[in-house]
mmCIF file of C-alpha atoms in Angstrom:
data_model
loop_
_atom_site.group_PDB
_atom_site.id
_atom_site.type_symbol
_atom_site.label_atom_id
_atom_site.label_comp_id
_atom_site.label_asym_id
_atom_site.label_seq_id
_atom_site.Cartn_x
_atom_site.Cartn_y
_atom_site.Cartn_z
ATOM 1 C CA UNK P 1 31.548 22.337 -36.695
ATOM 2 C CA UNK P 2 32.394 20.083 -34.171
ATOM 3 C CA UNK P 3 30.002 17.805 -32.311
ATOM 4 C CA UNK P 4 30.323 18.238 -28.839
ATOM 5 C CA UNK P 5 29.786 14.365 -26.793
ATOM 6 C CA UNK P 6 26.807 13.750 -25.489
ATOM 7 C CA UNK P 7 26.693 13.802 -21.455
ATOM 8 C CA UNK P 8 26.408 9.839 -20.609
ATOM 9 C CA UNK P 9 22.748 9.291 -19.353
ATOM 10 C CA UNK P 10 22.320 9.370 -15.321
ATOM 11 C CA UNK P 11 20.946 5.996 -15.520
ATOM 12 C CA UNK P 12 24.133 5.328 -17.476
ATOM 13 C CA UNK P 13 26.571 6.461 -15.360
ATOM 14 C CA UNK P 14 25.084 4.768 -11.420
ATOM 15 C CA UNK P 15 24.819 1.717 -13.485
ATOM 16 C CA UNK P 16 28.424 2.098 -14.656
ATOM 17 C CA UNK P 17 29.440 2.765 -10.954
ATOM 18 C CA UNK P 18 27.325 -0.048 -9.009
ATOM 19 C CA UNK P 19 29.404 -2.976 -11.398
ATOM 20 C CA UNK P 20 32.548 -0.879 -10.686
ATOM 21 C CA UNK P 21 31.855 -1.351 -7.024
ATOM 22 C CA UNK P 22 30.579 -4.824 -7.372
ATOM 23 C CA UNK P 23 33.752 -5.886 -9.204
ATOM 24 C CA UNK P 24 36.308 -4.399 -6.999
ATOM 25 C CA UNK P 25 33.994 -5.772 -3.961
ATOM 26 C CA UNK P 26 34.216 -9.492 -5.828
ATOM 27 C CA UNK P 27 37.892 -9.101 -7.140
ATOM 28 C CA UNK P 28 39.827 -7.186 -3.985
ATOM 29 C CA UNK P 29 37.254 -7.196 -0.797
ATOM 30 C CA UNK P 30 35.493 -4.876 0.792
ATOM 31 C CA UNK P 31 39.019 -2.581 1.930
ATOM 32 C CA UNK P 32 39.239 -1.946 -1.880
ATOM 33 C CA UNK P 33 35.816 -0.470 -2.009
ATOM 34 C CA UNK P 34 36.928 3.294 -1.260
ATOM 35 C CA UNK P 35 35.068 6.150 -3.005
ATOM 36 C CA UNK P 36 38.147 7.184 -5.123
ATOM 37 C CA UNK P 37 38.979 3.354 -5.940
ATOM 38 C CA UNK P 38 35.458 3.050 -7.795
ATOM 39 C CA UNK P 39 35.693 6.488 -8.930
ATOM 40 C CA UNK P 40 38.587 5.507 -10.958
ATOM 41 C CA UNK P 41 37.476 2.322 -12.199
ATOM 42 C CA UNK P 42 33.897 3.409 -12.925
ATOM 43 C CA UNK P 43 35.762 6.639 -14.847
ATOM 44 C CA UNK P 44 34.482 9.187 -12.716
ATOM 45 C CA UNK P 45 35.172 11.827 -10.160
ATOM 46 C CA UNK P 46 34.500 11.231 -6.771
ATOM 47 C CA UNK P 47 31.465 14.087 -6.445
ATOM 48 C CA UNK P 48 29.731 12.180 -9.122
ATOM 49 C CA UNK P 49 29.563 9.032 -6.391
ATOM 50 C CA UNK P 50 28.479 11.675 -3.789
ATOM 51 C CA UNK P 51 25.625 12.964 -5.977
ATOM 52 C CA UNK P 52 24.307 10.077 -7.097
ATOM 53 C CA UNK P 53 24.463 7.814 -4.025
ATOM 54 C CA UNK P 54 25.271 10.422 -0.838
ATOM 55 C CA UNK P 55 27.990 8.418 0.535
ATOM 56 C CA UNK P 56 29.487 5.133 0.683
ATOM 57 C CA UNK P 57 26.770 3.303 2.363
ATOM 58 C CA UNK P 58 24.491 4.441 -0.506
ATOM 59 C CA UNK P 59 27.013 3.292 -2.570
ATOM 60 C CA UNK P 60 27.005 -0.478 -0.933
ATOM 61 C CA UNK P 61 23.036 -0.143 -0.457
ATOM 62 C CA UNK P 62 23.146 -0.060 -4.663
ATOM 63 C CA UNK P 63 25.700 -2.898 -4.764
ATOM 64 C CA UNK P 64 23.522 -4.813 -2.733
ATOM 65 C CA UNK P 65 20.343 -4.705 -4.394
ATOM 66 C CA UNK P 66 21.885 -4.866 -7.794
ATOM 67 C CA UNK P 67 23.807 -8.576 -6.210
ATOM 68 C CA UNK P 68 20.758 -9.393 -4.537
ATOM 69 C CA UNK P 69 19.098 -9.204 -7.705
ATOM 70 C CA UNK P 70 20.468 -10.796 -9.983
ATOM 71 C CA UNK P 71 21.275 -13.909 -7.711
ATOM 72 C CA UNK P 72 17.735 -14.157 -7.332
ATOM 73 C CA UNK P 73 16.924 -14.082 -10.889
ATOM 74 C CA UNK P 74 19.588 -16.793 -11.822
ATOM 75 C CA UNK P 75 17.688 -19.662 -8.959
ATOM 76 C CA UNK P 76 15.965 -22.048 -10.414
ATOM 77 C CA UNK P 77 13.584 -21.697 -7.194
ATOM 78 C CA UNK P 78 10.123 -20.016 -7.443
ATOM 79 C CA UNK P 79 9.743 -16.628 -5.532
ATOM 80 C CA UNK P 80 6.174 -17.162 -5.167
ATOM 81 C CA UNK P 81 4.325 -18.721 -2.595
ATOM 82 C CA UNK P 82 3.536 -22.506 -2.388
ATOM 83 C CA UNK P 83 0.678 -22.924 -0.623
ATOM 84 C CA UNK P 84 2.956 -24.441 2.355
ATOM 85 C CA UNK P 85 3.953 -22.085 4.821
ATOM 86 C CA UNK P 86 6.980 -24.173 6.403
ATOM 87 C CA UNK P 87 8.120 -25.251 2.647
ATOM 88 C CA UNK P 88 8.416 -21.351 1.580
ATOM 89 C CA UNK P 89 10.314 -20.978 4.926
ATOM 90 C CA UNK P 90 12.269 -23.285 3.449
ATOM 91 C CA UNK P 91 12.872 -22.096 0.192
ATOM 92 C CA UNK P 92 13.752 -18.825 1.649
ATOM 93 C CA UNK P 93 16.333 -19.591 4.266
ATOM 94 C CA UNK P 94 18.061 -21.446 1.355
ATOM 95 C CA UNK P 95 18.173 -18.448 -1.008
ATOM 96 C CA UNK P 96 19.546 -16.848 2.076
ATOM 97 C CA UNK P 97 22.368 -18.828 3.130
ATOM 98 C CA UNK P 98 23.578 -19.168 -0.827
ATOM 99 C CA UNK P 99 23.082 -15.512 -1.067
ATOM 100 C CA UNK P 100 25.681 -15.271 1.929
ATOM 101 C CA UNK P 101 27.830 -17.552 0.968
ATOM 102 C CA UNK P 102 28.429 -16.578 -2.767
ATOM 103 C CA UNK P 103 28.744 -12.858 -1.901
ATOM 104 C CA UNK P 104 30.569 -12.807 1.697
ATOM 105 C CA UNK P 105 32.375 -9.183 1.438
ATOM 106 C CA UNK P 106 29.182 -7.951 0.826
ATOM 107 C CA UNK P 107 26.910 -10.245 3.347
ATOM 108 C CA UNK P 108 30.163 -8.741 5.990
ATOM 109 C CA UNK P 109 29.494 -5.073 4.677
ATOM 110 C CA UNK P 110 26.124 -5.308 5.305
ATOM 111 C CA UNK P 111 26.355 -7.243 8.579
ATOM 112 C CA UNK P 112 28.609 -4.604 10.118
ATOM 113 C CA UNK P 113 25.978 -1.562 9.632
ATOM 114 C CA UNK P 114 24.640 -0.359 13.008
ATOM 115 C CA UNK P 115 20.632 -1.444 13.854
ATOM 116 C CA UNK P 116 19.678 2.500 12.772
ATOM 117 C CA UNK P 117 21.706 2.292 9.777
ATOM 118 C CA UNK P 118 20.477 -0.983 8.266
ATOM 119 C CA UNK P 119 20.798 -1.234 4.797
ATOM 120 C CA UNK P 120 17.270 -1.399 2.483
ATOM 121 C CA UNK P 121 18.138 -5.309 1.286
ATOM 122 C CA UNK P 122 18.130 -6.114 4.865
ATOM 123 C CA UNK P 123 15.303 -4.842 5.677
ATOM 124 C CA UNK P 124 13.414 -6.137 2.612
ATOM 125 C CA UNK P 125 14.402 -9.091 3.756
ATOM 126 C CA UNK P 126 13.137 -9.307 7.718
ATOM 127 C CA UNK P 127 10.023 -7.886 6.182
ATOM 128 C CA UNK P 128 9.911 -10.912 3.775
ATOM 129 C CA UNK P 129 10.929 -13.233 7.016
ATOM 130 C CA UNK P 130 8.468 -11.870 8.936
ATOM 131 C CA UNK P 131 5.792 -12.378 6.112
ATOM 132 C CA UNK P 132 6.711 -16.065 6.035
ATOM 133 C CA UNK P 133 6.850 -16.395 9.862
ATOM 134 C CA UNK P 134 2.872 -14.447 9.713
ATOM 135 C CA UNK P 135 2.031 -17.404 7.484
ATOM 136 C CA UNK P 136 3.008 -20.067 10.079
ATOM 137 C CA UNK P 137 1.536 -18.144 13.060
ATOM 138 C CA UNK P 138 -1.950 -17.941 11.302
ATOM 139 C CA UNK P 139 -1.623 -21.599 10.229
ATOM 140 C CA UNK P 140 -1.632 -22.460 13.840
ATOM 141 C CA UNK P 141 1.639 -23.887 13.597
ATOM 142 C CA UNK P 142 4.102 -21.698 16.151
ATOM 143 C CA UNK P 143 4.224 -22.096 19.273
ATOM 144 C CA UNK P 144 6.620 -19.290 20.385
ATOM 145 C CA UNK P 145 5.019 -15.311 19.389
ATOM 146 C CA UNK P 146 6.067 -14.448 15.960
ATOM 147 C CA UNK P 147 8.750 -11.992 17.179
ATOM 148 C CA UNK P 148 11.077 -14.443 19.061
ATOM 149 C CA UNK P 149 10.289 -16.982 15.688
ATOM 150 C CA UNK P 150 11.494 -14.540 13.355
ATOM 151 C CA UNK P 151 14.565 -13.243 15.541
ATOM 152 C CA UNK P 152 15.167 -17.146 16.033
ATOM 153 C CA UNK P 153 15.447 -17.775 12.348
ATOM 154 C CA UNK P 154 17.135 -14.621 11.526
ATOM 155 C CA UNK P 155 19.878 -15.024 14.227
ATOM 156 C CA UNK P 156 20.521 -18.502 12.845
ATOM 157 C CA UNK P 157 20.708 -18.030 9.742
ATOM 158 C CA UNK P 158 23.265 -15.462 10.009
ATOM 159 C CA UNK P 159 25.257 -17.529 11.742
ATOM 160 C CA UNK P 160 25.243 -20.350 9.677
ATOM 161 C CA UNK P 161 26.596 -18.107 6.942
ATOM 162 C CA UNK P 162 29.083 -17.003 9.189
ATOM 163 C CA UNK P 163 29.991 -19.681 10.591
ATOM 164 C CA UNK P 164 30.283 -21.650 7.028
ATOM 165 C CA UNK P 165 32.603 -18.717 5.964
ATOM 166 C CA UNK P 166 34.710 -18.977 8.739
ATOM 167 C CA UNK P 167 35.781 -22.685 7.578
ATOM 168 C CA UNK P 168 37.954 -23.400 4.517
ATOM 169 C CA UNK P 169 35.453 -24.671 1.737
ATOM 170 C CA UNK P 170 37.000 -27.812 1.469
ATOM 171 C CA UNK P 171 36.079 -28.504 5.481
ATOM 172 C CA UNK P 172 32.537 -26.773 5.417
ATOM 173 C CA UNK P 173 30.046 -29.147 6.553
ATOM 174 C CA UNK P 174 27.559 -29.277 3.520
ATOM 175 C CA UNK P 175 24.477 -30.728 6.172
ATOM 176 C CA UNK P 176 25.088 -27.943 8.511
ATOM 177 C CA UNK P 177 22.453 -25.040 7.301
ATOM 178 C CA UNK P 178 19.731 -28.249 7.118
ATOM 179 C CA UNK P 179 20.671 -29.456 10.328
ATOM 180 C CA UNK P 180 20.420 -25.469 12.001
ATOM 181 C CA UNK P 181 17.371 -25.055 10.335
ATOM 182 C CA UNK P 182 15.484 -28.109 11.447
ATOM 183 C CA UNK P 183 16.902 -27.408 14.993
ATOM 184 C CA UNK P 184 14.971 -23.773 14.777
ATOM 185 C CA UNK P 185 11.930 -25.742 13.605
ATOM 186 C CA UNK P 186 11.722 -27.982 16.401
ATOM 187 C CA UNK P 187 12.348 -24.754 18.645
ATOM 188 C CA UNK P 188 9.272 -22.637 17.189
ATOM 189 C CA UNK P 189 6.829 -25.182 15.656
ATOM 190 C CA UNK P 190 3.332 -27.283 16.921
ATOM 191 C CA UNK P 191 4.254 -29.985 14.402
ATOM 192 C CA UNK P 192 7.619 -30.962 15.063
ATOM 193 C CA UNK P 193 8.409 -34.014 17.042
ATOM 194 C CA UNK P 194 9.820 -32.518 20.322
ATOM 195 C CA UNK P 195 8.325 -32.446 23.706
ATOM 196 C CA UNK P 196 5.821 -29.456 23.778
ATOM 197 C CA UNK P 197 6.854 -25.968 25.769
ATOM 198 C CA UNK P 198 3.952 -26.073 28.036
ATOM 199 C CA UNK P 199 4.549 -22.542 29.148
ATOM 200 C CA UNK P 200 3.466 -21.167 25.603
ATOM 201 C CA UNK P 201 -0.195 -21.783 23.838
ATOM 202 C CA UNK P 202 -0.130 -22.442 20.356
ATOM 203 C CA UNK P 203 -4.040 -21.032 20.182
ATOM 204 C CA UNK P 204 -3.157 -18.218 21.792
ATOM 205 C CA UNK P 205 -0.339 -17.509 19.329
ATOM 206 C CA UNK P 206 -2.720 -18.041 16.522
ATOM 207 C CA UNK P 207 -4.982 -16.048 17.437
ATOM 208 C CA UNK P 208 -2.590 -13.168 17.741
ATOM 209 C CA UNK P 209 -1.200 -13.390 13.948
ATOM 210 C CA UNK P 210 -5.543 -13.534 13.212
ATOM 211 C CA UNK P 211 -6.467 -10.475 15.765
ATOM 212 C CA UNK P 212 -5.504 -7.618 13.574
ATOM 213 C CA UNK P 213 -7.965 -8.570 10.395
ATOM 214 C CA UNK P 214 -10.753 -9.575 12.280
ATOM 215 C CA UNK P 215 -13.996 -8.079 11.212
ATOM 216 C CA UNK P 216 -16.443 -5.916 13.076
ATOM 217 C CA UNK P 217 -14.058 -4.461 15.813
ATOM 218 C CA UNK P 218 -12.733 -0.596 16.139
ATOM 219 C CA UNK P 219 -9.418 0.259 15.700
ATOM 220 C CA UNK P 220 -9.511 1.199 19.463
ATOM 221 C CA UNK P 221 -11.089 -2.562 20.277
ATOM 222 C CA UNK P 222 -7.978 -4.081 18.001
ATOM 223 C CA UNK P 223 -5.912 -2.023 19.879
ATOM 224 C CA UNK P 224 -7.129 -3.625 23.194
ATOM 225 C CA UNK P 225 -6.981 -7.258 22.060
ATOM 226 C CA UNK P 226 -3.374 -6.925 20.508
ATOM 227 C CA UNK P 227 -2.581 -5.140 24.235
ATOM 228 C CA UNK P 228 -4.283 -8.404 26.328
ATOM 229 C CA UNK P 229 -2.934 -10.684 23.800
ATOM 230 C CA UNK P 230 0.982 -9.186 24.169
ATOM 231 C CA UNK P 231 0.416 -9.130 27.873
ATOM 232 C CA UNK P 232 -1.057 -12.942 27.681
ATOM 233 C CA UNK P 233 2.120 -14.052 25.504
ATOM 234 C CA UNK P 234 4.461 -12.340 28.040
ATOM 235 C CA UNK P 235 3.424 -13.593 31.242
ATOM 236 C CA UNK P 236 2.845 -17.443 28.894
ATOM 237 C CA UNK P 237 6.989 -17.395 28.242
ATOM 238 C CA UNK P 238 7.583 -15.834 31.799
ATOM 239 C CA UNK P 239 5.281 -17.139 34.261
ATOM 240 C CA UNK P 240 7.424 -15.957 36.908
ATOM 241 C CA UNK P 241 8.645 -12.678 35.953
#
């Protein structure tokens, strides 16, 4: 009797298809990615993609994590945190802009995705931004509300990535991510040596980041303060508005 072949394991066979989608992203761009392209190469028919992943952006969303991953787990930098609020910053805008950089079909697939159809890796990584940019504000070191600080860094770091991409390799300027990076610094920190916004209160921003864990207060009173605070911010960065 003959055997009849085992059915390839479902882990097996997505695994098989995110590195077929990964190379053809690496090897041909991100036109090449097409459903029956990585079908082919991942030996598989198209409805398998659609089952496992729903549809392309599923598909990329895979690609993504699997990139994201293992670039992270080939830096020699520590994930954890230091202790050092403006160092981790740091660290992370770093991992960011190399990320970019040594994966730009992909950083362009993701970057074109509407903002209700952001992918997961995207959004892991605002949340880890806006972790980091939590840690300043409750150090008492911003000066601007946490949301502008963490749309500030975001916005700038994605276009230092495109920006760098734009310009043949050979001309990129190799200070330039430092240089935008410092310049956002000076923009949202107490500490940096530039001439203080007078219009926002570094206390008060503190003690926004520090209102929602404070002890002994309803949700209802929390709910209050984080309403005065917002409104205190506001009229801070637009006295005349």
């Amino acid at each position: 009797m003959t055997a009849t072949p085992a059915t390839p394991p479902r882990d097996g066979v997505r695994s098989d298809i995110v590195e077929a989608a990964t190379r053809l992203l690496r090897e041909n761009g991100a036109h090449a990615v097409t459903t029956r392209a990585v079908a082919h190469a991942a030996g598989v028919q198209a409805p398998t993609i659609y089952r496992l992943f729903g549809d392309k952006n599923g598909l990329v969303d895979a690609v993504a994590e699997h990139v994201l991953a293992t670039h992270v787990t080939t830096k020699t930098i520590t994930a954890h945190d230091t202790g050092d609020p403006v160092a981790d910053l740091r660290s992370g805008w770093r991992t960011h802009v190399e990320f970019g950089l040594a994966n730009p079909e992909l950083f362009r697939l993701l970057g074109t995705r509407g903002p209700d159809d952001l992918s997961p890796a995207t959004i892991a990584g605002i949340e880890v931004l806006r972790t980091r940019v939590r840690r300043l504000a409750t150090a008492g070191l911003l000066r601007v509300d946490e949301q502008r600080a963490t749309m500030m860094i975001h916005a700038a770091g994605t276009g230092v990535i495109l920006a760098l991409l734009e310009t043949p390799a050979p001309q990129r300027d190799a200070e330039l991510e430092k240089a935008m990076f410092d310049a956002v610094l000076g923009s949202i920190l107490t500490t940096t040596p530039v001439t203080p916004d007078p219009t926002i209160s570094a206390v008060t921003v503190t003690f926004a980041a520090a209102a929602p864990d404070l002890p002994g207060l309803t949700d209802a009173e929390r709910a209050l303060m984080a309403e005065w605070l917002h409104r205190s911010l506001t009229r801070l960065r637009n006295p005349h508005g």
